[in-house]
Every structure is written in C-alpha cells, then in structure tokens.
Tab-separated table of C-alpha atoms and ligand atoms in Angstrom:
chain	number	residue	atom	x	y	z
D	23	MET	CA	-0.029	-0.135	0.001
D	24	THR	CA	1.331	3.411	-0.962
D	25	ASN	CA	1.540	6.197	1.621
D	26	GLN	CA	-0.806	9.297	1.174
D	27	VAL	CA	1.335	12.234	0.907
D	28	PHE	CA	0.246	15.546	2.295
D	29	THR	CA	1.877	18.978	1.734
D	30	VAL	CA	1.893	21.462	4.478
D	31	ALA	CA	2.959	25.135	4.000
D	32	LEU	CA	4.658	26.181	7.410
D	33	ILE	CA	4.680	29.672	8.352
D	34	PRO	CA	6.498	30.004	11.742
D	35	GLY	CA	6.142	33.744	11.700
D	36	ASP	CA	7.257	35.805	14.711
D	37	GLY	CA	8.191	35.478	18.352
D	38	ILE	CA	7.061	32.088	19.961
D	39	GLY	CA	5.345	31.261	16.689
D	40	VAL	CA	8.727	29.847	15.847
D	41	ASP	CA	9.002	27.773	19.062
D	42	VAL	CA	5.416	26.320	18.992
D	43	SER	CA	5.652	25.515	15.196
D	44	GLU	CA	8.718	23.445	15.825
D	45	ALA	CA	6.985	21.712	18.753
D	46	THR	CA	3.979	21.026	16.735
D	47	MET	CA	5.852	19.397	13.746
D	48	ALA	CA	7.797	17.210	16.318
D	49	VAL	CA	4.496	16.028	17.831
D	50	VAL	CA	2.672	15.505	14.438
D	51	GLU	CA	5.712	13.514	13.187
D	52	ALA	CA	5.651	11.367	16.396
D	53	ALA	CA	1.886	10.748	15.863
D	54	ARG	CA	2.503	9.873	12.177
D	55	GLN	CA	5.133	7.346	13.072
D	56	LYS	CA	2.884	5.822	15.470
D	57	ILE	CA	-0.057	5.426	13.092
D	58	GLY	CA	1.681	5.115	9.596
D	59	GLY	CA	0.029	5.225	6.317
D	60	PHE	CA	0.814	8.732	5.458
D	61	GLU	CA	3.612	11.106	5.007
D	62	ILE	CA	3.950	15.015	5.439
D	63	ARG	CA	6.109	17.185	3.370
D	64	THR	CA	6.527	20.460	4.883
D	65	GLU	CA	7.658	23.756	3.124
D	66	THR	CA	8.775	26.432	5.514
D	67	LEU	CA	7.739	29.793	4.299
D	68	LEU	CA	8.910	33.293	5.513
D	69	ALA	CA	6.399	35.850	6.615
D	70	GLY	CA	5.644	38.238	9.517
D	71	ALA	CA	6.828	41.473	11.334
D	72	GLY	CA	10.312	40.400	11.479
D	73	TYR	CA	10.361	39.736	7.865
D	74	PHE	CA	8.639	43.156	7.294
D	75	ALA	CA	11.204	44.968	9.316
D	76	GLU	CA	13.996	43.533	7.063
D	77	HIS	CA	12.457	43.558	3.719
D	78	GLY	CA	9.692	46.082	3.747
D	79	VAL	CA	7.126	43.433	2.735
D	80	ASP	CA	5.202	41.086	5.124
D	81	VAL	CA	5.736	37.902	3.115
D	82	ALA	CA	8.745	36.428	1.036
D	83	PRO	CA	7.960	36.308	-2.807
D	84	GLY	CA	5.977	33.437	-3.729
D	85	VAL	CA	4.721	32.657	-0.101
D	86	GLU	CA	0.926	33.350	-0.775
D	87	GLU	CA	1.014	31.140	-3.986
D	88	ALA	CA	2.940	28.212	-2.177
D	89	ALA	CA	0.491	28.323	0.640
D	90	GLY	CA	-2.439	27.943	-1.920
D	91	GLU	CA	-0.797	25.017	-3.468
D	92	ALA	CA	-0.341	23.138	-0.332
D	93	ASP	CA	-2.847	20.680	1.156
D	94	ALA	CA	-2.887	22.749	4.515
D	95	ILE	CA	-1.216	25.906	5.983
D	96	PHE	CA	0.245	25.817	9.389
D	97	LEU	CA	0.892	29.242	10.973
D	98	GLY	CA	2.787	29.818	14.240
D	99	ALA	CA	1.968	33.467	15.176
D	100	ILE	CA	2.597	36.840	13.296
D	101	GLY	CA	2.995	40.347	14.578
D	102	LEU	CA	5.483	42.182	16.824
D	103	PRO	CA	4.053	45.288	18.633
D	104	ALA	CA	7.160	47.424	18.022
D	105	ILE	CA	6.849	47.018	14.257
D	106	ARG	CA	3.828	48.793	12.585
D	107	HIS	CA	2.554	50.081	9.383
D	108	GLU	CA	2.405	53.963	8.996
D	109	ASP	CA	-1.210	53.980	10.040
D	110	GLY	CA	-0.424	52.420	13.376
D	111	THR	CA	-1.605	48.807	12.732
D	112	GLU	CA	0.473	45.748	13.243
D	113	ILE	CA	1.911	43.581	10.316
D	114	SER	CA	-0.794	40.846	9.602
D	115	PRO	CA	-0.542	38.994	6.365
D	116	HIS	CA	-2.588	36.386	8.109
D	117	LEU	CA	-5.586	38.474	7.410
D	118	ARG	CA	-4.844	38.618	3.725
D	119	LEU	CA	-4.425	34.837	3.719
D	120	ARG	CA	-7.939	34.549	5.293
D	121	ASP	CA	-9.336	36.824	2.601
D	122	ARG	CA	-7.513	35.471	-0.375
D	123	PHE	CA	-8.366	31.831	0.466
D	124	GLN	CA	-11.843	32.768	1.806
D	125	LEU	CA	-11.187	30.941	5.255
D	126	TYR	CA	-14.563	31.915	6.474
D	127	ALA	CA	-15.213	29.345	9.306
D	128	GLY	CA	-12.767	30.149	11.983
D	129	VAL	CA	-13.140	27.164	14.375
D	130	ARG	CA	-12.049	27.649	17.984
D	131	PRO	CA	-12.491	24.840	20.331
D	132	ILE	CA	-12.731	25.455	24.178
D	133	LYS	CA	-12.295	22.469	26.170
D	134	ALA	CA	-11.345	21.953	29.971
D	135	TYR	CA	-8.741	19.673	30.944
D	136	PRO	CA	-8.024	18.376	34.481
D	137	ASN	CA	-5.332	19.896	36.575
D	138	ILE	CA	-5.214	23.187	34.888
D	139	THR	CA	-5.548	26.171	37.191
D	140	GLN	CA	-9.370	26.678	37.626
D	141	ARG	CA	-10.372	30.197	36.502
D	142	LEU	CA	-14.055	29.673	37.674
D	143	ALA	CA	-14.818	28.510	41.220
D	144	ASP	CA	-17.888	26.384	40.079
D	145	PRO	CA	-16.908	22.710	39.846
D	146	ARG	CA	-19.027	22.414	36.586
D	147	ALA	CA	-16.276	24.329	34.786
D	148	ALA	CA	-14.664	21.083	34.486
D	149	ASP	CA	-17.341	20.189	31.936
D	150	ILE	CA	-16.567	23.195	29.579
D	151	ASP	CA	-16.571	21.804	26.083
D	152	MET	CA	-17.660	24.093	23.160
D	153	VAL	CA	-16.554	25.379	19.988
D	154	ILE	CA	-16.672	29.102	18.726
D	155	ILE	CA	-17.074	29.573	14.966
D	156	ARG	CA	-15.804	33.001	14.168
D	157	GLU	CA	-16.590	34.271	10.696
D	158	SER	CA	-13.151	35.202	9.641
D	159	THR	CA	-13.240	36.917	6.160
D	160	GLU	CA	-15.798	39.816	6.706
D	161	GLY	CA	-17.581	41.338	9.543
D	162	LEU	CA	-15.694	44.338	10.995
D	163	PHE	CA	-12.461	42.809	9.723
D	164	TYR	CA	-13.475	43.367	5.971
D	165	SER	CA	-11.665	46.576	5.944
D	166	ALA	CA	-8.677	45.239	7.792
D	167	ALA	CA	-7.792	42.404	5.445
D	168	VAL	CA	-6.684	44.769	2.713
D	169	HIS	CA	-5.535	48.174	3.761
D	170	ASN	CA	-6.967	50.375	1.423
D	171	ARG	CA	-10.507	49.198	2.337
D	172	SER	CA	-10.680	51.681	5.191
D	173	ILE	CA	-12.181	55.006	4.466
D	174	VAL	CA	-9.735	57.699	5.755
D	175	ILE	CA	-10.945	61.306	5.600
D	176	GLY	CA	-7.878	63.306	6.231
D	177	ASP	CA	-6.822	63.379	9.685
D	178	ASN	CA	-10.418	63.961	10.937
D	179	GLU	CA	-12.261	60.693	10.403
D	180	VAL	CA	-11.785	57.014	9.686
D	181	ARG	CA	-14.402	54.504	8.673
D	182	ASP	CA	-14.182	50.768	8.944
D	183	THR	CA	-16.975	48.880	7.247
D	184	LEU	CA	-18.697	45.831	8.929
D	185	ARG	CA	-19.875	43.592	6.064
D	186	ILE	CA	-22.281	40.601	6.215
D	187	THR	CA	-22.898	38.852	3.048
D	188	ARG	CA	-25.563	36.221	2.418
D	189	ALA	CA	-23.231	33.835	0.454
D	190	THR	CA	-20.617	33.727	3.429
D	191	THR	CA	-23.201	33.762	6.147
D	192	GLU	CA	-25.193	30.772	4.571
D	193	LYS	CA	-21.984	28.683	4.409
D	194	LEU	CA	-21.008	29.877	7.923
D	195	HIS	CA	-24.193	28.840	9.607
D	196	ASP	CA	-24.244	25.516	7.594
D	197	PHE	CA	-20.971	24.803	8.893
D	198	ALA	CA	-22.072	25.519	12.411
D	199	PHE	CA	-25.023	23.197	12.266
D	200	ARG	CA	-22.958	20.348	10.564
D	201	LEU	CA	-20.376	20.660	13.368
D	202	ALA	CA	-23.041	20.483	16.019
D	203	ALA	CA	-24.656	17.524	14.223
D	204	LYS	CA	-21.094	15.682	14.248
D	205	ARG	CA	-20.719	16.558	17.800
D	206	LYS	CA	-24.218	15.207	18.828
D	207	ALA	CA	-23.538	11.992	17.076
D	208	ARG	CA	-20.417	11.642	19.498
D	209	GLY	CA	-22.598	12.484	22.593
D	210	GLY	CA	-22.730	16.306	22.242
D	211	ARG	CA	-25.651	18.589	23.147
D	212	GLY	CA	-26.730	19.333	19.457
D	213	LEU	CA	-27.058	23.089	20.156
D	214	VAL	CA	-26.097	26.016	18.206
D	215	THR	CA	-26.209	29.584	19.643
D	216	CYS	CA	-26.251	32.626	17.369
D	217	VAL	CA	-24.322	35.346	18.932
D	218	ASP	CA	-25.077	38.829	17.449
D	219	LYS	CA	-26.171	42.228	18.049
D	220	ALA	CA	-29.571	42.022	16.310
D	221	ASN	CA	-31.170	44.416	18.726
D	222	VAL	CA	-29.219	47.338	17.306
D	223	PHE	CA	-27.588	46.534	13.860
D	224	THR	CA	-29.281	45.711	10.612
D	225	SER	CA	-26.225	43.611	9.513
D	226	MET	CA	-26.756	41.600	12.710
D	227	ALA	CA	-30.395	41.132	12.076
D	228	PHE	CA	-29.529	40.039	8.627
D	229	PHE	CA	-26.864	37.463	10.106
D	230	ARG	CA	-29.747	36.159	12.393
D	231	LYS	CA	-32.233	36.053	9.678
D	232	ILE	CA	-29.949	33.764	7.615
D	233	PHE	CA	-29.264	31.624	10.762
D	234	ASP	CA	-33.091	30.866	11.105
D	235	GLU	CA	-33.331	30.038	7.253
D	236	ARG	CA	-30.377	27.539	7.393
D	237	ALA	CA	-31.620	26.143	10.922
D	238	ALA	CA	-34.717	24.882	9.056
D	239	ALA	CA	-32.544	22.318	7.375
D	240	PHE	CA	-31.383	20.960	10.689
D	241	PRO	CA	-34.436	19.949	12.693
D	242	ASP	CA	-32.422	17.739	15.205
D	243	ILE	CA	-30.222	20.709	16.214
D	244	GLU	CA	-31.564	23.093	18.789
D	245	LYS	CA	-31.021	26.738	17.888
D	246	ARG	CA	-30.784	29.638	20.401
D	247	TYR	CA	-29.683	33.322	20.232
D	248	ASN	CA	-27.625	35.646	22.523
D	249	TYR	CA	-26.600	39.151	22.044
D	250	VAL	CA	-22.874	39.402	22.345
D	251	ASP	CA	-22.889	41.457	25.447
D	252	ALA	CA	-25.030	38.921	27.144
D	253	GLN	CA	-22.932	36.044	25.742
D	254	ALA	CA	-20.005	37.574	27.425
D	255	LEU	CA	-21.701	37.440	30.743
D	256	GLU	CA	-23.001	33.914	30.200
D	257	PHE	CA	-19.406	32.754	29.323
D	258	VAL	CA	-18.502	33.724	32.871
D	259	ARG	CA	-21.734	32.459	34.445
D	260	GLN	CA	-22.289	29.186	32.673
D	261	PRO	CA	-20.022	28.370	30.002
D	262	TRP	CA	-20.540	24.572	30.388
D	263	ASN	CA	-24.186	25.161	29.049
D	264	PHE	CA	-22.917	25.972	25.413
D	265	ASP	CA	-21.979	23.747	22.454
D	266	VAL	CA	-21.370	25.367	19.124
D	267	LEU	CA	-21.476	29.270	18.900
D	268	VAL	CA	-21.569	30.997	15.595
D	269	MET	CA	-20.773	34.691	15.278
D	270	GLU	CA	-19.335	37.705	13.365
D	271	ASN	CA	-15.665	38.183	13.049
D	272	ILE	CA	-14.665	40.754	15.726
D	273	PHE	CA	-17.187	39.228	18.273
D	274	GLY	CA	-15.373	35.910	17.722
D	275	ASP	CA	-11.993	37.485	18.138
D	276	ILE	CA	-12.980	38.934	21.497
D	277	LEU	CA	-15.128	36.076	22.908
D	278	SER	CA	-12.525	33.460	21.927
D	279	ASP	CA	-9.920	35.094	24.051
D	280	LEU	CA	-12.377	35.231	26.947
D	281	ALA	CA	-13.335	31.606	26.483
D	282	GLY	CA	-9.668	30.685	26.078
D	283	GLY	CA	-9.157	32.244	29.531
D	284	LEU	CA	-11.999	30.202	31.037
D	285	VAL	CA	-10.120	26.993	30.562
D	286	GLY	CA	-6.646	28.304	31.574
D	287	GLY	CA	-5.279	30.690	29.011
D	288	MET	CA	-4.371	31.312	25.452
D	289	GLY	CA	-1.776	28.467	25.464
D	290	MET	CA	-4.783	26.175	25.126
D	291	ALA	CA	-6.629	28.088	22.341
D	292	CYS	CA	-6.136	26.040	19.264
D	293	SER	CA	-7.817	26.910	15.869
D	294	GLY	CA	-8.652	25.933	12.384
D	295	GLU	CA	-9.779	28.243	9.629
D	296	PHE	CA	-11.658	26.743	6.836
D	297	GLY	CA	-12.779	27.727	3.342
D	298	ASP	CA	-14.369	25.661	0.645
D	299	GLU	CA	-10.776	24.743	-0.853
D	300	HIS	CA	-8.100	25.687	1.774
D	301	ALA	CA	-7.519	25.528	5.425
D	302	LEU	CA	-5.135	27.220	7.899
D	303	PHE	CA	-4.230	26.149	11.237
D	304	GLN	CA	-2.857	28.215	14.083
D	305	PRO	CA	-2.793	28.641	17.876
D	306	ALA	CA	-5.162	31.621	18.495
D	307	HIS	CA	-2.574	33.238	20.800
D	308	GLY	CA	-0.073	35.983	19.698
D	309	SER	CA	3.668	35.911	19.247
D	310	ALA	CA	4.520	36.890	22.896
D	311	PRO	CA	7.859	38.236	22.042
D	312	ASP	CA	8.632	38.764	25.664
D	313	ILE	CA	9.014	35.116	26.103
D	314	MET	CA	10.223	34.004	22.694
D	315	GLY	CA	13.154	31.658	22.331
D	316	GLN	CA	13.294	30.999	26.174
D	317	ASP	CA	11.570	27.745	26.332
D	318	LYS	CA	8.658	29.174	28.185
D	319	ALA	CA	5.603	29.137	25.867
D	320	ASN	CA	2.962	26.584	26.308
D	321	PRO	CA	2.966	24.715	22.885
D	322	LEU	CA	-0.278	22.963	23.299
D	323	ALA	CA	-2.416	25.366	21.548
D	324	ALA	CA	-0.244	24.772	18.575
D	325	ILE	CA	-0.098	20.973	18.970
D	326	LEU	CA	-3.964	20.795	19.312
D	327	SER	CA	-4.270	22.865	16.159
D	328	GLY	CA	-1.716	20.324	14.577
D	329	ALA	CA	-4.338	17.633	15.402
D	330	LEU	CA	-6.957	19.657	13.762
D	331	MET	CA	-4.980	19.840	10.694
D	332	LEU	CA	-4.366	16.098	10.517
D	333	ASP	CA	-8.026	15.580	11.029
D	334	TYR	CA	-8.734	18.027	8.152
D	335	LEU	CA	-6.161	16.203	5.843
D	336	ALA	CA	-7.700	12.904	6.451
D	337	GLU	CA	-11.241	14.201	5.679
D	338	ARG	CA	-9.883	15.964	2.475
D	339	SER	CA	-8.219	12.987	1.266
D	340	GLY	CA	-11.023	10.428	2.242
D	341	THR	CA	-8.493	8.435	4.188
D	342	ARG	CA	-8.422	7.457	7.925
D	343	HIS	CA	-4.725	7.387	9.013
D	344	ALA	CA	-4.305	11.204	9.573
D	345	ALA	CA	-7.557	11.321	11.473
D	346	ASP	CA	-6.303	8.437	13.750
D	347	ALA	CA	-3.018	10.428	14.327
D	348	ALA	CA	-5.118	13.333	15.301
D	349	GLN	CA	-7.009	11.361	17.736
D	350	ALA	CA	-3.792	9.940	19.117
D	351	ILE	CA	-2.543	13.561	19.792
D	352	ASP	CA	-5.843	14.672	21.427
D	353	ASP	CA	-5.918	11.569	23.575
D	354	ALA	CA	-2.114	12.079	24.571
D	355	VAL	CA	-2.887	15.478	25.632
D	356	ALA	CA	-5.966	14.587	27.671
D	357	ALA	CA	-3.997	11.715	29.327
D	358	GLY	CA	-1.248	13.963	30.081
D	359	PHE	CA	-3.392	16.405	31.863
D	360	THR	CA	-5.347	13.534	33.618
D	361	ALA	CA	-2.035	12.073	35.139
D	362	ASN	CA	-0.582	15.367	35.913
D	363	ARG	CA	2.325	14.809	33.424
D	364	LEU	CA	1.809	17.979	31.576
D	365	ARG	CA	2.420	20.998	33.646
D	366	PRO	CA	3.038	24.000	31.394
D	367	MET	CA	4.682	27.065	33.011
D	368	GLU	CA	1.631	29.131	31.745
D	369	PHE	CA	-0.283	27.537	34.533
D	370	GLY	CA	2.497	27.788	37.297
D	371	GLY	CA	3.930	24.427	36.398
D	372	ASP	CA	7.578	23.541	35.932
D	373	MET	CA	7.535	22.472	32.216
D	374	GLY	CA	8.664	24.616	29.344
D	375	THR	CA	8.097	24.252	25.706
D	376	ALA	CA	10.591	21.380	25.161
D	377	ALA	CA	9.487	19.430	28.335
D	378	VAL	CA	5.755	19.622	27.388
D	379	THR	CA	6.493	18.708	23.918
D	380	ASN	CA	8.685	15.728	24.804
D	381	GLU	CA	6.140	14.534	27.347
D	382	VAL	CA	3.399	14.603	24.674
D	383	ILE	CA	5.575	12.563	22.359
D	384	ALA	CA	6.495	10.075	25.186
D	385	ILE	CA	2.775	9.477	25.986
D	386	LEU	CA	2.255	8.971	22.172
D	387	GLN	CA	4.961	6.433	22.072
D	388	GLY	CA	3.408	4.574	25.063
D	389	ASN	CA	5.976	5.644	27.478
B	423	IPM	C1	-6.507	35.949	16.290
B	423	IPM	C2	-5.519	36.983	16.253
B	423	IPM	C3	-5.557	37.914	14.985
B	423	IPM	C4	-6.837	38.238	14.620
B	423	IPM	C5	-4.399	38.915	14.937
B	423	IPM	C6	-3.066	38.550	15.195
B	423	IPM	C7	-4.536	39.691	13.563
B	423	IPM	O1	-5.875	38.016	17.399
B	423	IPM	O2	-6.261	35.042	15.243
B	423	IPM	O3	-7.502	35.881	16.984
B	423	IPM	O4	-7.247	39.422	14.908
B	423	IPM	O5	-7.621	37.733	14.050
B	424	MG	MG1	-7.527	37.160	18.485
C-alpha cells in the first residue's frame, strides 16, 4: 500500500510562533510514526513582522502562492508590537491569507482539561466543552484584510466597514449546524447559539435571519440566540451550558480570548480556519515576543491545532490514517493532563516548551 502524501505550508512567523511551530511538527511526526500510512512534506515559508522590518514586505516572494498549493497551511504566530505600518496597525499578512483563500469558518474549540488552574470557582467548569465558530473573512475585519478598504478622511475621520454577505453567512451557519450534528453523534448537546447584536444593527439582524433560514434544514439541532454582551456574561456565569456558537468576526475574536481564559489561558486556544478549498491552522494566541526563544511558551494550543490539521487532511483525502493520528494527539494531551504529566509554565507548572512537547511525544509512544 502506498502512503498518502500531504503537503503543509509552514509559516512559523514571529516570536513564540517559531517555538510552537517546531514543537507541533515534532508531535505531528511522532503521531505519524505511531499510526503510519501517510507522509507529511513541509515547506517552511517566511512571513511576519520580522520579515517586514528587514525587507519592507510582510511575506517573502511566492509565499501566498505556495500556501495556496499546499494541502494545508500551518501558522505559528505573526506580529510584533514594535513593528507597525504607517497607520499604526500591526503587520498581519494572516488577514490577507484569510481573505485570499476565503477561510470563512474560524473554528476555536474551548475544552477544559483536568489539573489546569481553575479560573472559575464552580466545579461544573470541568465540563466546559464548546466550539466558537468565528466568521473570519468579513464582519468588521472586512476593511482590515486589505489596507485600502478603510475610508480615511484626512486626519479627521476613519470609517471601517462591517460587512455581512448572504453567500458567506449561509455557508458559515451551515458549517456550524453540521459541526453540531457531528458533535451530537458523539454525545454532544446538539445546540447552536447565534451570537449577534440583532437588537441594534441591521447587519446583525440579517445575520440572525440567515441563521433561522439555515436552521430549518437541521431540525435535530436546537438553535438559540444571544446578544454578544449577554454572551460575555454567560461565558463567565455558565460556559458549560454551550456547545457550538456562531458569530461575526470581531465578536469571535474577542469572545474566543475570553473563552480561552475560562479553560486556563491562550496556551490552550487551538484553531482551524476553513474555506471551501483551503484551510489554515494556528494557535489563536499571539507571538509573545517577551518570552520568545526562552523555552517558556505553552505549545499545546499549537499542538492541538496540529491535530485539527491532521483531521482535516484525512477528511479531505477520504483516508483514515491522519485522523487516527489526530485522535492519538488529542488523547495524549488529555491523558497527560489527567495524570498530571503535563504541567506548562503558563499555569504555574515546571515545564517549558521542550518538556511539554517531549512529554506529549513520550505519551504518544506509550512511555
Ligand atoms: C486571532 C488574532 C488575529 C486576529 C491577529 C493577530 C491579527 O488575534 O487570530 O485571533 O485578530 O484575528
Ligand atoms: Mg484574537
């Protein structure tokens, strides 16, 4: 039997993006060796704020084309607060990649693991297991993806447009309902919550209207609504009562950090960004330049994003091996926390990037 070959465009980027990308590829390789049946060919691509500072452009020549040709894109983290465009914004070629490849469904799972610092006193916080679907190409980020979309009126006024289109929103809500159905088949609640601000904005009422239209095709999935301000409150009061939540871009950006905090911190915040033809995987945290290269970063958000990537590669190819490798990584992380073998510094533990990575690999290898 021949091995399935997958190509991955690897963009380590800036700061700890480099550290956690390396950790992820080591774990992915260990999982691949354990399961077999597929190969990963990685092409490392240069992009980011550091690259911008040196070359005046945020990606090396050919990077976007190469990313488009790969089966999947993996991104460490991009951005350095000290390096900015003239308008004051940070260097974010990632936003352009989302736009270019129409990665509309930003999937951000939030799951509690044992032995991580509890942020909420209520013991039910141990049951937190939800997924934020953040629309990632339009909403208030529509203007940000491509710089000249902002309307700048001299030095007196700037307008950024919040854009909701029917075409993207239909696909987004379908994605959310399909995910809820998939989770329900594995014991999930079968609930999708539409998070919006339909009480105030016409664009948000439109977002909710399309949610209702698409929900009709999923009679087995319960639908609910929450205004975004109320959702922030509910995330603190009872996050264990949510399953899949679907929302506009900036709402998802903000609430996914809040939700990451509920289960420990951004070092657990994995993500996958899906379009119809392409997908990009990244930890949702930033580049944390203050701790870069010091073996302090928690690589688990990136490692869990690597598992999401393997799962996607399996599904895309119609083969099983990479999905088994993804499951092996998820199981190793869960087992590691349960046995208190994973103690990232982020949560006051004694384990740096390399120690956490090596421990996940050891568990994968059955040690
Ligand atoms: C995220 C990040 C990015 C975003 C930044 C780094 C451009 O915060 O993935 O959530 O705003 O989308
Ligand atoms: Mg963010």
